[in-house]
Amino acid sequence: MKIYYYLMLFVCFINTSIVQAQTSYPQNYFRNPLNIPMQLAANFGAVRTNHFHMGLDLRTNSQENLPVLAAADGYVSRIKVERYGFGNAVYITHPNGYTTVYAHLNKYFSKLDEYVKEKQYKDEKWEQDITFQPGQFPVEKGQQIALSGNTGGSAGPHLHFEIRDTKTEECLNPLLFGFAIPDNIAPIISGLYWYDRRFSTYEPGANGVDVKKAGNVYTSNLVQVNSPEISFAIKAVDKANQGFNLGIYNAELLMDGKLIYSFKIDKIHYDDTRYINGCIDYTKFIRDKMGIQHLSDLPGMKMQNYSPPNSTGIVKLQDENVHTIEIVLKDVKGNTSRLTTKLQLNKTSDKISSTAKTIMANEAKTITTENAEIAFSKNAMYDAVNFNAYEKPDAYQNTVSNSIILQSPYIPVQDEYILRIKANRKLTNTEKDKAVILLDYGSDNTVVKVKWSGDWAEGKFNRLGTAKLLMDNNLPSVSSGWTEGALVNNSSLLLKGTSKIGDIVSFRAELDGKWLRFARVKDNFVYTFDERCPKGTGSHTLKVTTVNTAGNTNTQTFTFQR
């Protein structure tokens, strides 16, 4: 009888522990922030360029202006208005220690919208980041706080939704809070890769292994490797029942039944989000558009709460026996897929050698060419790089330096590095004032205004590619979609912005001598008619002043009737 009693007590303890583990976050405290069923376009921790996805992307049926509702009682503690990123966003702080974030909105609820508008006109500034006291804008659970939209860095109508720890500001996985999102589909594995870890994951790079599927069980042929130190990576996606490709929540790597590495994406701080570049095969992601996640830590990784301490995931083979490798992938609902394979060390190949310009992880180093210096901090590299930097002549118009090739755009950096370039001729002070450095990394480019130290032009960057020093005397400009002096019956005015080099970094519009609120929408500027320009008020003069990266300033005047 005593044995039965203690057994039941033990079972109860185990069950209680499981429940507590599964409900460490309040369940069903937060409601769906939309009035339509929650359907995911992206989940927490999904791979994005240079960052983790930090919340849920909720589908809005490809529509804008759906009501967005407060997920729980609380107060509006902050709003943001910005060109990229969140666009228009609302932050609500709740009494249980959490803050919810709602982004890419079109419009706030009326009282908040009017407050923000008044501040924009007072500051004569469209972009805003405003914090509020608890009594200013209290909200109740289910209260409409905004209309959904497509603002900021959004590629289509949806609602970005986050849950944060108010105190630490860590983003938490919203799927751990008990939202009713149907999901009975296990993660899907489509590739297995291994890397020689005696030098770096970047050289010689990924070695692909074919994967076969039978149900939720995956296998491959014997993996024979030529290095006694290797690591694995997995190409896989998760799916909720709506069919979008989602990121992997939990992965485990076992060798001969022993756990040697795991990651679980429960929480991420925005200070750590760029470390995604060390969690993936960055080369494959940028060059081949393939999402492959490492099942190991790179030596330059300093991300918190991602993988267990002292668990690098590096497999050290000390014999030529056949070993069993198992990879287990799980989603938040517990749907599980397994990949099982055999691993054997074959004939060992030569190790990649370091060069004089090798940059190791956790090492600060300055690389030089004849006319350039590239200074990296100790936090710049995730893994060792045999850094290749060289120069070549550049005949591009207005270029006043050689092109400086900085390794490859397919190698990531964490911290900004300092690039110094010497011009190929003596520049006047006037010319120096219009100088910029352009960094081309294939898919796009970054242009920065230089700082001068004698004859050296200096800029900071966080990607690699090909850099050059340019003189920019081009004026930025905007173009209107209406004929001068014409009657405008639209609900808004649209101005298309153009800067030949760099970006328009400053925009100011004045209507009949007074500042007018234009929103920045990607490269364009939009004014929605309000009481500042009512109908039937005759002819108006719109003066627009733009400044680009180099500091070139242009003032244009437009006329219209309303």
Coordinates of C-alpha atoms in Angstrom, one line a residue, residues 5 52 69 83 99 111 155 161 208 222 226 228 253 322 324 352 429 434 438 442 466 485 494 496 508 523 540 554 562:
Y5 CA 1.0 5.7 -2.3
F52 CA 15.4 36.5 -36.5
L69 CA -7.7 44.6 -31.0
R83 CA 9.8 54.5 -42.8
T99 CA 4.1 44.0 -23.3
K111 CA -7.8 59.7 -29.7
A155 CA 6.0 43.1 -48.2
F161 CA 2.4 40.7 -33.3
G208 CA 25.4 17.9 -48.9
L222 CA 26.2 6.3 -44.7
N226 CA 37.4 13.2 -44.2
P228 CA 37.9 14.1 -37.4
L253 CA 21.4 16.3 -32.3
V322 CA 30.4 3.6 -37.6
T324 CA 24.6 6.6 -35.2
I352 CA 42.8 24.3 -44.4
N429 CA 37.7 70.8 -49.2
K434 CA 30.5 65.8 -51.2
L438 CA 29.4 53.2 -51.7
G442 CA 25.3 42.3 -54.9
T466 CA 33.0 46.0 -53.0
G485 CA -1.8 74.5 -60.8
L494 CA 2.0 61.7 -53.8
K496 CA 8.1 60.3 -55.8
R508 CA 10.5 69.0 -45.5
D523 CA 11.0 56.1 -51.5
H540 CA -1.7 76.5 -52.9
N554 CA 17.3 70.8 -53.5
R562 CA -8.0 71.9 -53.8

